Amino acid sequence: MAGQRPDGGESTPGGDRNAEQPESGRAAFVAALRVRRNARWGLAVGVAVALAAFVLFVALPGARRSPLWYVALGFVLAMSTGGLVAFLLTVGRAVRLSREL
């Protein structure tokens, strides 16, 4: 049957994973590259850069247009900067790990 394993046990669609079994595959790859940590750092740096740009170019000089446009541009700046920082951190980690091999 399709739901049975060769050892006689039943398989589940989600696959119950034991906490004792080591991670393998994509999850281990993501954990080794510290993708979640890098994404958090990227988001923090992106928001900081966007806030600094908003203050320097909009708040201090006094914008004549609707601040809503600047908030939307700030969001785009924050996400793109955050993505770039996360990418660079992840690539740096991958290079360091590859040198250890």
XYZ file of N, CA and C in Angstrom:
303
model
N 0.834 -1.189 0.000
C 0.000 0.000 0.000
C 0.867 1.235 0.000
N 0.271 2.353 -0.399
C 1.027 3.592 -0.511
C 1.352 4.193 0.845
N 0.542 3.928 1.870
C 0.760 4.539 3.171
C 1.642 3.734 4.100
N 2.191 2.603 3.617
C 3.001 1.757 4.482
C 4.477 1.886 4.132
N 5.292 1.773 5.163
C 6.740 1.771 4.969
C 7.222 0.335 4.888
N 8.436 0.109 4.359
C 8.950 -1.257 4.265
C 9.094 -1.946 5.619
N 9.292 -1.192 6.694
C 9.469 -1.809 8.008
C 8.143 -2.133 8.685
N 7.021 -1.909 7.991
C 5.721 -2.273 8.531
C 4.991 -1.114 9.186
N 5.639 0.015 9.409
C 4.995 1.156 10.034
C 4.211 1.972 9.032
N 3.347 2.775 9.522
C 2.555 3.657 8.673
C 3.283 4.984 8.496
N 3.226 5.509 7.297
C 3.827 6.825 7.061
C 2.730 7.874 7.091
N 3.070 9.050 7.559
C 2.119 10.144 7.608
C 2.516 11.171 6.565
N 1.543 11.910 6.026
C 1.869 12.891 5.001
C 2.879 13.932 5.465
N 2.739 14.440 6.690
C 3.673 15.439 7.202
C 4.964 14.815 7.666
N 4.921 13.561 7.996
C 6.117 12.866 8.455
C 6.523 13.299 9.849
N 6.145 12.514 10.859
C 6.588 12.834 12.223
C 8.088 12.634 12.300
N 8.782 13.672 12.713
C 10.227 13.575 12.837
C 10.588 13.472 14.305
N 11.446 12.525 14.606
C 11.933 12.401 15.971
C 12.892 13.527 16.275
N 12.853 14.000 17.493
C 13.794 15.040 17.906
C 15.197 14.461 18.016
N 15.273 13.131 18.130
C 16.568 12.481 18.268
C 17.297 12.358 16.937
N 16.564 12.352 15.827
C 17.181 12.194 14.518
C 17.815 13.514 14.084
N 19.004 13.451 13.520
C 19.636 14.682 13.044
C 18.909 15.214 11.813
N 18.942 16.518 11.643
C 18.330 17.122 10.464
C 19.108 16.715 9.231
N 18.414 16.606 8.136
C 19.092 16.289 6.893
C 18.431 17.059 5.765
N 19.124 17.161 4.676
C 18.558 17.796 3.500
C 18.508 19.306 3.606
N 17.411 19.850 3.139
C 17.251 21.296 3.051
C 17.282 21.975 4.421
N 16.680 21.368 5.425
C 16.654 21.973 6.764
C 18.056 22.098 7.340
N 18.877 21.085 7.132
C 20.260 21.137 7.626
C 21.062 22.178 6.867
N 20.806 22.294 5.583
C 21.501 23.283 4.753
C 21.168 24.704 5.206
N 19.888 24.958 5.432
C 19.441 26.283 5.886
C 19.996 26.581 7.273
N 20.012 25.582 8.144
C 20.538 25.780 9.498
C 22.038 26.035 9.470
N 22.761 25.332 8.610
C 24.216 25.517 8.523
C 24.571 26.899 7.999
N 23.758 27.419 7.093
C 24.025 28.748 6.536
C 23.486 29.877 7.419
N 22.768 29.505 8.471
C 22.192 30.483 9.406
C 21.286 31.488 8.690
N 20.410 30.985 7.863
C 19.555 31.832 7.041
C 18.601 32.664 7.898
N 18.012 32.069 8.928
C 17.072 32.824 9.772
C 17.775 33.983 10.488
N 18.939 33.724 11.027
C 19.712 34.762 11.708
C 20.075 35.873 10.728
N 20.516 35.486 9.544
C 20.893 36.470 8.534
C 19.693 37.297 8.077
N 18.533 36.663 7.980
C 17.328 37.395 7.585
C 16.938 38.416 8.651
N 17.076 38.033 9.923
C 16.763 38.990 10.996
C 17.712 40.182 10.963
N 19.006 39.901 10.801
C 19.986 40.991 10.721
C 19.715 41.862 9.493
N 19.394 41.239 8.379
C 19.097 41.990 7.173
C 17.897 42.896 7.348
N 16.860 42.383 7.980
C 15.666 43.202 8.223
C 15.986 44.374 9.140
N 16.759 44.124 10.185
C 17.121 45.201 11.116
C 17.946 46.286 10.416
N 18.914 45.872 9.618
C 19.744 46.846 8.900
C 18.906 47.588 7.870
N 18.025 46.887 7.171
C 17.169 47.524 6.172
C 16.250 48.571 6.774
N 15.647 48.259 7.901
C 14.759 49.226 8.565
C 15.563 50.430 9.057
N 16.758 50.182 9.586
C 17.593 51.287 10.057
C 18.000 52.205 8.905
N 18.368 51.627 7.776
C 18.759 52.439 6.614
C 17.562 53.227 6.094
N 16.397 52.598 6.029
C 15.198 53.285 5.548
C 14.798 54.430 6.480
N 14.875 54.200 7.784
C 14.557 55.272 8.734
C 15.547 56.425 8.626
N 16.820 56.094 8.481
C 17.836 57.146 8.335
C 17.600 57.945 7.060
N 17.297 57.268 5.969
C 17.030 57.961 4.707
C 15.776 58.828 4.824
N 14.746 58.320 5.496
C 13.515 59.091 5.672
C 13.779 60.365 6.474
N 14.537 60.232 7.547
C 14.831 61.399 8.381
C 15.701 62.397 7.624
N 16.735 61.905 6.953
C 17.667 62.808 6.269
C 17.070 63.502 5.045
N 16.232 62.795 4.305
C 15.744 63.355 3.045
C 14.304 63.827 3.069
N 13.536 63.471 4.098
C 12.126 63.847 4.132
C 11.805 64.702 5.358
N 12.124 64.216 6.535
C 11.715 64.892 7.764
C 12.490 66.185 7.994
N 13.803 66.133 7.866
C 14.611 67.328 8.132
C 14.381 68.447 7.114
N 14.440 68.181 5.812
C 14.227 69.267 4.860
C 12.770 69.727 4.772
N 11.841 68.909 5.171
C 10.430 69.266 5.101
C 9.855 68.957 3.729
N 9.250 67.817 3.603
C 8.700 67.377 2.318
C 7.407 68.105 2.022
N 7.211 68.428 0.755
C 5.994 69.133 0.333
C 4.933 68.168 -0.166
N 5.326 66.961 -0.466
C 4.375 65.963 -0.945
C 3.895 65.105 0.218
N 2.938 64.251 -0.075
C 2.360 63.380 0.944
C 3.421 62.427 1.506
N 3.502 62.325 2.826
C 4.469 61.394 3.426
C 4.163 59.930 3.094
N 2.936 59.641 2.639
C 2.583 58.274 2.289
C 3.469 57.737 1.163
N 3.782 58.591 0.191
C 4.675 58.170 -0.891
C 6.050 57.812 -0.334
N 6.512 58.589 0.600
C 7.840 58.347 1.176
C 7.854 57.104 2.060
N 6.750 56.821 2.710
C 6.661 55.602 3.513
C 6.708 54.380 2.593
N 6.013 54.450 1.463
C 6.052 53.339 0.508
C 7.459 53.153 -0.051
N 8.119 54.246 -0.390
C 9.498 54.147 -0.873
C 10.431 53.635 0.224
N 10.176 54.043 1.455
C 10.974 53.559 2.578
C 10.814 52.059 2.774
N 9.595 51.561 2.574
C 9.355 50.120 2.682
C 10.153 49.370 1.625
N 10.118 49.870 0.393
C 10.879 49.229 -0.682
C 12.375 49.275 -0.372
N 12.852 50.411 0.113
C 14.269 50.533 0.466
C 14.641 49.573 1.592
N 13.778 49.462 2.603
C 14.053 48.565 3.731
C 14.106 47.107 3.283
N 13.153 46.687 2.460
C 13.110 45.289 2.028
C 14.269 44.951 1.087
N 14.586 45.849 0.173
C 15.681 45.556 -0.754
C 17.030 45.580 -0.043
N 17.221 46.528 0.862
C 18.468 46.563 1.626
C 18.570 45.344 2.536
N 17.470 44.998 3.180
C 17.453 43.822 4.045
C 17.753 42.543 3.282
N 17.179 42.404 2.104
C 17.454 41.230 1.287
C 18.906 41.153 0.854
N 19.457 42.310 0.494
C 20.864 42.347 0.077
C 21.789 41.984 1.238
N 21.524 42.525 2.416
C 22.358 42.228 3.583
C 22.247 40.750 3.950
N 21.035 40.208 3.952
C 20.850 38.788 4.273
C 21.566 37.910 3.243
N 21.482 38.273 1.974
C 22.163 37.525 0.924
C 23.675 37.551 1.127
N 24.219 38.719 1.401
C 25.665 38.834 1.579
C 26.147 38.073 2.808
N 25.381 38.126 3.898
C 25.745 37.361 5.096
C 25.706 35.859 4.830
N 24.704 35.410 4.085
C 24.567 33.997 3.777
C 25.691 33.530 2.849
N 26.029 34.345 1.861
C 27.135 34.002 0.961
C 28.446 33.952 1.738
N 28.650 34.901 2.634
C 29.854 34.891 3.458
C 29.947 33.641 4.303
N 28.835 33.225 4.876
C 28.817 31.994 5.679
C 29.102 30.773 4.802
N 28.529 30.756 3.597
C 28.759 29.633 2.686
C 30.232 29.550 2.286
N 30.853 30.682 2.066
C 32.276 30.693 1.706
C 33.109 30.176 2.871
N 32.810 30.631 4.092
C 33.555 30.155 5.264
C 33.391 28.659 5.456
N 32.165 28.159 5.281
C 31.944 26.713 5.434
C 32.624 25.915 4.335
N 32.653 26.445 3.128
C 33.296 25.719 2.044
C 34.811 25.663 2.224
N 35.387 26.651 2.858
C 36.827 26.634 3.116
C 37.202 25.613 4.178
N 36.253 25.259 5.041
C 36.498 24.259 6.082
C 36.524 22.842 5.529
N 35.957 22.641 4.351
C 35.881 21.276 3.781
C 37.207 20.785 3.294
